[in-house]
Amino acid sequence: MSGDFADKFKKAVHNNFNLSREHYVDMEGKYDFFLQLTDLLVEKIQKPAEWRTQALHILDVGCGTGISTARLQQLFPNATVEGLDFSEEMLEEAKKNLPDVKFVCGDGETLSEYYAGQTFDLIIYPASIFLMPHQAQALDEANRLLAPGGVVAASVLLGLKEKNYTEMESLPPFKGIIKNEDLATLMEEYFTGVTVEKIQIELDREKATSIYKIEALSAGAFPGKPYEERQEAMQAVIAEAEAKNLQLVQEWNLLTGYKK
Ligand SMILES: C[S@@+](CC[C@H](N)C(=O)[O-])C[C@H]1O[C@@H](n2cnc3c(N)ncnc32)[C@H](O)[C@@H]1O
């Protein structure tokens, strides 16, 4: 991806998440969507059960409103969990919900800028690395901050799809501006024992509507359209799925890797 395009993409992601706070909180309040996705990702980490209760140092990159951060605190009760996000608005919500957590407003692609001299046992990108155009740089930085025995984990959106990949007139193919399908291969350059598992999360009318009301998520599914048109486009997808008895899903890759 050319430098200019990457910069524009990143700016758009930043702006879209700054607009997303209200709809994000609303959707999560109804469905615990990102909380459950954090659980699914953490389950994939191949470490002995005792690891979870150690005094780990964990970094939640792209922590958003703090849903993943709070869940990590519950799943790793003796860990110190820190969060980083570049959206001031999302982070405001996180700080409000978790006043005792150390949050940094910064770029997930350049972690060493903020955490030089520190190490982490787990660096986790819950639903965030696929929004970063310089993934190799992000992984390189994560690798350098991982403690011996450390783990990197990421949930990567592969798109809104029909469960059996039936083509739908109203659903544009997910363009994958970033090569998210190749992220596992890229991870192997930096980490060892890389695992990848594809999952599908089924969306009914209400859930699909609520998720794609979120400004940033609808912009990813229907790029280049203004907000109201994206909402109409989503309703057309839902209507076509219902008329043809098709099942909408979000497809994700769950990735883990281990310090070499
Ligand atoms: C889908 S949300 C996930 C939030 C949170 N992890 C959760 O599970 O609810 C993605 C988050 O990644 C953040 N993000 C995207 N690109 C980023 C970057 N380059 N640096 C820091 N944060 C970034 C966005 O601002 C957004 O808050």
mmCIF file of C-alpha atoms and ligand atoms in Angstrom:
data_model
loop_
_atom_site.group_PDB
_atom_site.id
_atom_site.type_symbol
_atom_site.label_atom_id
_atom_site.label_comp_id
_atom_site.label_asym_id
_atom_site.label_seq_id
_atom_site.Cartn_x
_atom_site.Cartn_y
_atom_site.Cartn_z
ATOM 1 C CA MET A 1 0.000 0.000 0.000
ATOM 2 C CA SER A 2 1.453 3.384 -0.964
ATOM 3 C CA GLY A 3 2.404 5.725 1.880
ATOM 4 C CA ASP A 4 -0.204 8.292 0.888
ATOM 5 C CA PHE A 5 -2.988 5.759 0.740
ATOM 6 C CA ALA A 6 -1.973 4.225 4.069
ATOM 7 C CA ASP A 7 -2.018 7.659 5.700
ATOM 8 C CA LYS A 8 -5.462 8.438 4.268
ATOM 9 C CA PHE A 9 -6.769 5.046 5.379
ATOM 10 C CA LYS A 10 -5.461 5.566 8.910
ATOM 11 C CA LYS A 11 -6.931 9.063 9.142
ATOM 12 C CA ALA A 12 -10.310 7.728 8.016
ATOM 13 C CA VAL A 13 -10.167 4.943 10.640
ATOM 14 C CA HIS A 14 -9.256 7.494 13.307
ATOM 15 C CA ASN A 15 -12.097 9.852 12.313
ATOM 16 C CA ASN A 16 -14.621 7.052 12.010
ATOM 17 C CA PHE A 17 -13.849 5.692 15.481
ATOM 18 C CA ASN A 18 -14.055 9.170 16.960
ATOM 19 C CA LEU A 19 -17.619 9.247 15.610
ATOM 20 C CA SER A 20 -18.438 5.706 16.777
ATOM 21 C CA ARG A 21 -18.473 5.958 20.580
ATOM 22 C CA GLU A 22 -22.230 6.175 21.114
ATOM 23 C CA HIS A 23 -23.279 3.418 18.716
ATOM 24 C CA TYR A 24 -20.389 1.216 19.881
ATOM 25 C CA VAL A 25 -21.472 1.465 23.520
ATOM 26 C CA ASP A 26 -25.101 0.872 22.548
ATOM 27 C CA MET A 27 -24.359 -2.244 20.474
ATOM 28 C CA GLU A 28 -22.037 -3.735 23.082
ATOM 29 C CA GLY A 29 -24.617 -3.106 25.825
ATOM 30 C CA LYS A 30 -27.098 -5.233 23.877
ATOM 31 C CA TYR A 31 -24.871 -8.058 22.632
ATOM 32 C CA ASP A 32 -21.517 -8.230 24.504
ATOM 33 C CA PHE A 33 -20.132 -8.711 21.021
ATOM 34 C CA PHE A 34 -16.531 -7.578 21.513
ATOM 35 C CA LEU A 35 -16.427 -9.086 25.001
ATOM 36 C CA GLN A 36 -17.252 -12.515 23.547
ATOM 37 C CA LEU A 37 -14.743 -12.015 20.752
ATOM 38 C CA THR A 38 -12.057 -11.277 23.364
ATOM 39 C CA ASP A 39 -12.967 -14.547 25.124
ATOM 40 C CA LEU A 40 -12.737 -16.510 21.875
ATOM 41 C CA LEU A 41 -9.297 -15.067 21.148
ATOM 42 C CA VAL A 42 -7.909 -15.648 24.647
ATOM 43 C CA GLU A 43 -9.105 -19.275 24.494
ATOM 44 C CA LYS A 44 -6.727 -19.822 21.566
ATOM 45 C CA ILE A 45 -3.612 -18.940 23.587
ATOM 46 C CA GLN A 46 -1.669 -22.136 24.139
ATOM 47 C CA LYS A 47 -0.254 -21.759 27.610
ATOM 48 C CA PRO A 48 -0.648 -23.891 30.747
ATOM 49 C CA ALA A 49 -3.666 -22.969 32.898
ATOM 50 C CA GLU A 50 -1.352 -21.551 35.640
ATOM 51 C CA TRP A 51 -0.152 -18.870 33.223
ATOM 52 C CA ARG A 52 -3.489 -17.103 33.531
ATOM 53 C CA THR A 53 -3.031 -16.510 37.262
ATOM 54 C CA GLN A 54 0.524 -15.191 37.073
ATOM 55 C CA ALA A 55 1.396 -11.510 37.550
ATOM 56 C CA LEU A 56 1.486 -10.917 33.803
ATOM 57 C CA HIS A 57 2.005 -7.598 32.075
ATOM 58 C CA ILE A 58 -0.569 -7.255 29.282
ATOM 59 C CA LEU A 59 -0.978 -4.628 26.581
ATOM 60 C CA ASP A 60 -4.362 -4.205 24.893
ATOM 61 C CA VAL A 61 -3.604 -2.497 21.567
ATOM 62 C CA GLY A 62 -6.651 -0.795 20.044
ATOM 63 C CA CYS A 63 -8.454 -1.029 23.379
ATOM 64 C CA GLY A 64 -11.327 1.196 22.214
ATOM 65 C CA THR A 65 -13.878 1.855 24.941
ATOM 66 C CA GLY A 66 -12.115 -0.628 27.228
ATOM 67 C CA ILE A 67 -14.364 -3.656 26.659
ATOM 68 C CA SER A 68 -11.408 -5.912 25.868
ATOM 69 C CA THR A 69 -9.319 -4.292 28.634
ATOM 70 C CA ALA A 70 -11.941 -4.998 31.296
ATOM 71 C CA ARG A 71 -12.387 -8.562 30.048
ATOM 72 C CA LEU A 72 -8.626 -9.165 30.124
ATOM 73 C CA GLN A 73 -8.562 -7.984 33.736
ATOM 74 C CA GLN A 74 -11.219 -10.590 34.555
ATOM 75 C CA LEU A 75 -9.568 -13.383 32.572
ATOM 76 C CA PHE A 76 -6.087 -12.655 34.036
ATOM 77 C CA PRO A 77 -6.906 -11.721 37.637
ATOM 78 C CA ASN A 78 -3.305 -11.063 38.759
ATOM 79 C CA ALA A 79 -2.169 -9.247 35.639
ATOM 80 C CA THR A 80 -1.497 -5.572 35.083
ATOM 81 C CA VAL A 81 -3.424 -4.676 31.954
ATOM 82 C CA GLU A 82 -2.667 -1.469 30.045
ATOM 83 C CA GLY A 83 -4.476 -0.099 27.009
ATOM 84 C CA LEU A 84 -3.602 1.991 23.969
ATOM 85 C CA ASP A 85 -5.827 3.515 21.303
ATOM 86 C CA PHE A 86 -5.530 6.434 18.903
ATOM 87 C CA SER A 87 -9.203 7.479 19.065
ATOM 88 C CA GLU A 88 -9.560 10.162 21.725
ATOM 89 C CA GLU A 89 -13.318 9.568 21.940
ATOM 90 C CA MET A 90 -13.125 5.785 22.355
ATOM 91 C CA LEU A 91 -10.408 6.263 24.953
ATOM 92 C CA GLU A 92 -12.491 8.792 26.907
ATOM 93 C CA GLU A 93 -15.108 6.092 27.359
ATOM 94 C CA ALA A 94 -12.437 3.588 28.431
ATOM 95 C CA LYS A 95 -11.030 5.991 31.004
ATOM 96 C CA LYS A 96 -14.505 6.693 32.354
ATOM 97 C CA ASN A 97 -15.212 2.964 32.755
ATOM 98 C CA LEU A 98 -11.773 1.943 34.040
ATOM 99 C CA PRO A 99 -10.271 4.870 35.976
ATOM 100 C CA ASP A 100 -7.467 2.762 37.481
ATOM 101 C CA VAL A 101 -6.068 1.467 34.193
ATOM 102 C CA LYS A 102 -3.089 3.139 32.512
ATOM 103 C CA PHE A 103 -4.261 4.155 29.052
ATOM 104 C CA VAL A 104 -2.142 5.763 26.359
ATOM 105 C CA CYS A 105 -3.493 7.732 23.420
ATOM 106 C CA GLY A 106 -1.165 6.591 20.654
ATOM 107 C CA ASP A 107 -0.560 4.669 17.462
ATOM 108 C CA GLY A 108 -0.619 0.867 17.682
ATOM 109 C CA GLU A 109 1.881 0.644 14.839
ATOM 110 C CA THR A 110 4.670 2.339 16.817
ATOM 111 C CA LEU A 111 4.444 0.824 20.287
ATOM 112 C CA SER A 112 8.103 1.371 21.190
ATOM 113 C CA GLU A 113 7.449 5.129 21.152
ATOM 114 C CA TYR A 114 5.293 4.721 24.246
ATOM 115 C CA TYR A 115 6.670 1.632 25.995
ATOM 116 C CA ALA A 116 10.455 1.803 25.487
ATOM 117 C CA GLY A 117 12.259 -0.148 28.191
ATOM 118 C CA GLN A 118 9.159 -2.163 29.162
ATOM 119 C CA THR A 119 8.224 -5.725 28.279
ATOM 120 C CA PHE A 120 4.873 -7.499 28.056
ATOM 121 C CA ASP A 121 3.871 -11.134 28.479
ATOM 122 C CA LEU A 122 0.868 -10.685 26.209
ATOM 123 C CA ILE A 123 0.362 -8.102 23.490
ATOM 124 C CA ILE A 124 -3.165 -8.462 22.204
ATOM 125 C CA TYR A 125 -4.961 -6.768 19.307
ATOM 126 C CA PRO A 126 -8.654 -7.472 19.973
ATOM 127 C CA ALA A 127 -10.386 -6.495 16.736
ATOM 128 C CA SER A 128 -7.789 -3.862 15.890
ATOM 129 C CA ILE A 129 -4.724 -4.918 13.875
ATOM 130 C CA PHE A 130 -6.751 -5.273 10.679
ATOM 131 C CA LEU A 131 -7.299 -1.508 10.880
ATOM 132 C CA MET A 132 -3.569 -0.806 10.815
ATOM 133 C CA PRO A 133 -2.097 -0.454 7.327
ATOM 134 C CA HIS A 134 1.513 -1.084 8.423
ATOM 135 C CA GLN A 135 1.007 -4.530 9.906
ATOM 136 C CA ALA A 136 4.623 -5.651 9.474
ATOM 137 C CA GLN A 137 5.820 -2.633 11.418
ATOM 138 C CA ALA A 138 3.209 -3.235 14.114
ATOM 139 C CA LEU A 139 4.283 -6.861 14.531
ATOM 140 C CA ASP A 140 7.970 -5.971 14.527
ATOM 141 C CA GLU A 141 7.351 -3.478 17.331
ATOM 142 C CA ALA A 142 5.285 -6.025 19.287
ATOM 143 C CA ASN A 143 8.027 -8.618 18.901
ATOM 144 C CA ARG A 144 10.600 -6.268 20.400
ATOM 145 C CA LEU A 145 8.398 -5.523 23.427
ATOM 146 C CA LEU A 146 7.515 -9.147 24.200
ATOM 147 C CA ALA A 147 9.150 -10.734 27.243
ATOM 148 C CA PRO A 148 10.730 -14.213 26.818
ATOM 149 C CA GLY A 149 7.861 -16.690 26.565
ATOM 150 C CA GLY A 150 5.556 -13.844 25.550
ATOM 151 C CA VAL A 151 2.468 -14.173 23.373
ATOM 152 C CA VAL A 152 0.913 -12.059 20.638
ATOM 153 C CA ALA A 153 -2.765 -12.538 19.767
ATOM 154 C CA ALA A 154 -5.071 -10.836 17.266
ATOM 155 C CA SER A 155 -8.644 -11.106 16.018
ATOM 156 C CA VAL A 156 -8.808 -10.102 12.368
ATOM 157 C CA LEU A 157 -12.030 -9.259 10.546
ATOM 158 C CA LEU A 158 -12.261 -11.001 7.185
ATOM 159 C CA GLY A 159 -15.574 -9.382 6.325
ATOM 160 C CA LEU A 160 -19.360 -9.509 6.325
ATOM 161 C CA LYS A 161 -20.318 -12.583 4.298
ATOM 162 C CA GLU A 162 -22.978 -15.159 3.617
ATOM 163 C CA LYS A 163 -22.335 -18.274 5.713
ATOM 164 C CA ASN A 164 -21.803 -20.538 2.680
ATOM 165 C CA TYR A 165 -20.215 -17.787 0.579
ATOM 166 C CA THR A 166 -23.328 -17.453 -1.581
ATOM 167 C CA GLU A 167 -22.953 -14.303 -3.657
ATOM 168 C CA MET A 168 -25.461 -11.595 -2.794
ATOM 169 C CA GLU A 169 -26.411 -8.785 -5.150
ATOM 170 C CA SER A 170 -26.544 -6.223 -2.370
ATOM 171 C CA LEU A 171 -23.302 -7.231 -0.638
ATOM 172 C CA PRO A 172 -20.112 -5.943 -2.232
ATOM 173 C CA PRO A 173 -17.165 -8.343 -1.923
ATOM 174 C CA PHE A 174 -14.975 -7.320 1.025
ATOM 175 C CA LYS A 175 -12.122 -5.548 -0.714
ATOM 176 C CA GLY A 176 -9.548 -6.176 1.990
ATOM 177 C CA ILE A 177 -7.607 -2.969 1.450
ATOM 178 C CA ILE A 178 -5.165 -4.578 3.844
ATOM 179 C CA LYS A 179 -4.157 -8.173 3.141
ATOM 180 C CA ASN A 180 -5.757 -9.589 6.278
ATOM 181 C CA GLU A 181 -5.866 -13.138 4.885
ATOM 182 C CA ASP A 182 -2.026 -13.015 4.742
ATOM 183 C CA LEU A 183 -1.514 -11.850 8.294
ATOM 184 C CA ALA A 184 -0.805 -15.365 9.586
ATOM 185 C CA THR A 185 2.052 -15.738 7.085
ATOM 186 C CA LEU A 186 3.387 -12.331 8.086
ATOM 187 C CA MET A 187 3.222 -13.320 11.757
ATOM 188 C CA GLU A 188 5.469 -16.301 11.060
ATOM 189 C CA GLU A 189 8.277 -13.898 10.154
ATOM 190 C CA TYR A 190 8.280 -12.482 13.664
ATOM 191 C CA PHE A 191 6.903 -15.247 15.917
ATOM 192 C CA THR A 192 7.020 -18.982 16.340
ATOM 193 C CA GLY A 193 4.200 -21.544 16.731
ATOM 194 C CA VAL A 194 1.700 -19.313 14.919
ATOM 195 C CA THR A 195 -1.884 -20.625 15.066
ATOM 196 C CA VAL A 196 -4.820 -19.456 12.999
ATOM 197 C CA GLU A 197 -8.478 -20.358 13.290
ATOM 198 C CA LYS A 198 -11.307 -19.018 11.184
ATOM 199 C CA ILE A 199 -14.654 -18.432 12.884
ATOM 200 C CA GLN A 200 -18.021 -17.161 11.729
ATOM 201 C CA ILE A 201 -20.360 -15.174 13.960
ATOM 202 C CA GLU A 202 -23.980 -15.338 12.844
ATOM 203 C CA LEU A 203 -25.870 -12.052 12.618
ATOM 204 C CA ASP A 204 -29.643 -11.764 12.741
ATOM 205 C CA ARG A 205 -31.503 -8.617 11.635
ATOM 206 C CA GLU A 206 -31.234 -6.805 14.978
ATOM 207 C CA LYS A 207 -27.597 -7.646 15.614
ATOM 208 C CA ALA A 208 -26.536 -6.801 12.051
ATOM 209 C CA THR A 209 -28.398 -3.481 12.220
ATOM 210 C CA SER A 210 -26.860 -2.569 15.565
ATOM 211 C CA ILE A 211 -23.298 -3.516 14.574
ATOM 212 C CA TYR A 212 -23.401 -1.660 11.268
ATOM 213 C CA LYS A 213 -24.932 1.434 12.870
ATOM 214 C CA ILE A 214 -21.426 1.887 14.232
ATOM 215 C CA GLU A 215 -19.859 4.499 11.959
ATOM 216 C CA ALA A 216 -16.461 2.796 11.664
ATOM 217 C CA LEU A 217 -17.880 -0.680 10.972
ATOM 218 C CA SER A 218 -20.295 0.453 8.283
ATOM 219 C CA ALA A 219 -17.468 2.441 6.654
ATOM 220 C CA GLY A 220 -15.431 -0.782 6.456
ATOM 221 C CA ALA A 221 -18.292 -2.730 4.886
ATOM 222 C CA PHE A 222 -19.460 -0.024 2.472
ATOM 223 C CA PRO A 223 -16.415 2.172 1.842
ATOM 224 C CA GLY A 224 -16.808 5.508 0.103
ATOM 225 C CA LYS A 225 -20.514 5.985 0.895
ATOM 226 C CA PRO A 226 -21.918 8.618 3.260
ATOM 227 C CA TYR A 227 -23.357 7.342 6.539
ATOM 228 C CA GLU A 228 -27.060 7.346 5.575
ATOM 229 C CA GLU A 229 -26.324 5.456 2.351
ATOM 230 C CA ARG A 230 -24.316 2.892 4.284
ATOM 231 C CA GLN A 231 -27.321 2.331 6.539
ATOM 232 C CA GLU A 232 -29.588 1.849 3.524
ATOM 233 C CA ALA A 233 -27.038 -0.493 1.965
ATOM 234 C CA MET A 234 -26.992 -2.584 5.138
ATOM 235 C CA GLN A 235 -30.779 -2.784 5.264
ATOM 236 C CA ALA A 236 -30.749 -3.979 1.631
ATOM 237 C CA VAL A 237 -28.280 -6.739 2.545
ATOM 238 C CA ILE A 238 -30.460 -7.832 5.467
ATOM 239 C CA ALA A 239 -33.597 -7.773 3.292
ATOM 240 C CA GLU A 240 -31.931 -9.859 0.565
ATOM 241 C CA ALA A 241 -30.662 -12.382 3.122
ATOM 242 C CA GLU A 242 -34.142 -12.751 4.597
ATOM 243 C CA ALA A 243 -35.854 -12.992 1.198
ATOM 244 C CA LYS A 244 -33.460 -15.707 0.016
ATOM 245 C CA ASN A 245 -33.181 -17.457 3.353
ATOM 246 C CA LEU A 246 -29.452 -16.800 3.590
ATOM 247 C CA GLN A 247 -27.419 -16.449 6.778
ATOM 248 C CA LEU A 248 -25.261 -13.356 7.275
ATOM 249 C CA VAL A 249 -22.037 -13.836 9.217
ATOM 250 C CA GLN A 250 -18.982 -11.887 10.178
ATOM 251 C CA GLU A 251 -15.889 -13.948 9.469
ATOM 252 C CA TRP A 252 -12.833 -13.557 11.686
ATOM 253 C CA ASN A 253 -9.385 -15.090 11.959
ATOM 254 C CA LEU A 254 -8.087 -15.698 15.464
ATOM 255 C CA LEU A 255 -4.288 -15.620 15.468
ATOM 256 C CA THR A 256 -1.695 -16.377 18.111
ATOM 257 C CA GLY A 257 2.103 -16.400 18.009
ATOM 258 C CA TYR A 258 4.938 -16.865 20.480
ATOM 259 C CA LYS A 259 8.228 -15.007 21.054
ATOM 260 C CA LYS A 260 10.993 -16.698 19.032
HETATM 261 C C1 LIG B 1 -13.255 -2.588 16.647
HETATM 262 S S1 LIG B 1 -12.509 -1.555 17.849
HETATM 263 C C2 LIG B 1 -12.029 -2.714 19.083
HETATM 264 C C3 LIG B 1 -11.959 -2.082 20.449
HETATM 265 C C4 LIG B 1 -11.698 -3.020 21.606
HETATM 266 N N1 LIG B 1 -10.486 -3.778 21.461
HETATM 267 C C5 LIG B 1 -12.868 -3.964 21.826
HETATM 268 O O1 LIG B 1 -12.641 -5.184 21.856
HETATM 269 O O2 LIG B 1 -13.994 -3.483 21.973
HETATM 270 C C6 LIG B 1 -10.963 -1.144 17.089
HETATM 271 C C7 LIG B 1 -10.154 -0.082 17.856
HETATM 272 O O3 LIG B 1 -8.834 -0.015 17.270
HETATM 273 C C8 LIG B 1 -8.415 1.332 17.292
HETATM 274 N N2 LIG B 1 -7.345 1.522 16.300
HETATM 275 C C9 LIG B 1 -7.383 1.316 14.972
HETATM 276 N N3 LIG B 1 -6.211 1.605 14.405
HETATM 277 C C10 LIG B 1 -5.393 2.028 15.410
HETATM 278 C C11 LIG B 1 -4.039 2.470 15.468
HETATM 279 N N4 LIG B 1 -3.270 2.569 14.371
HETATM 280 N N5 LIG B 1 -3.526 2.785 16.668
HETATM 281 C C12 LIG B 1 -4.283 2.717 17.795
HETATM 282 N N6 LIG B 1 -5.568 2.309 17.806
HETATM 283 C C13 LIG B 1 -6.108 1.961 16.627
HETATM 284 C C14 LIG B 1 -9.691 2.115 16.976
HETATM 285 O O4 LIG B 1 -9.595 3.470 17.364
HETATM 286 C C15 LIG B 1 -10.745 1.315 17.759
HETATM 287 O O5 LIG B 1 -10.951 1.863 19.036
#
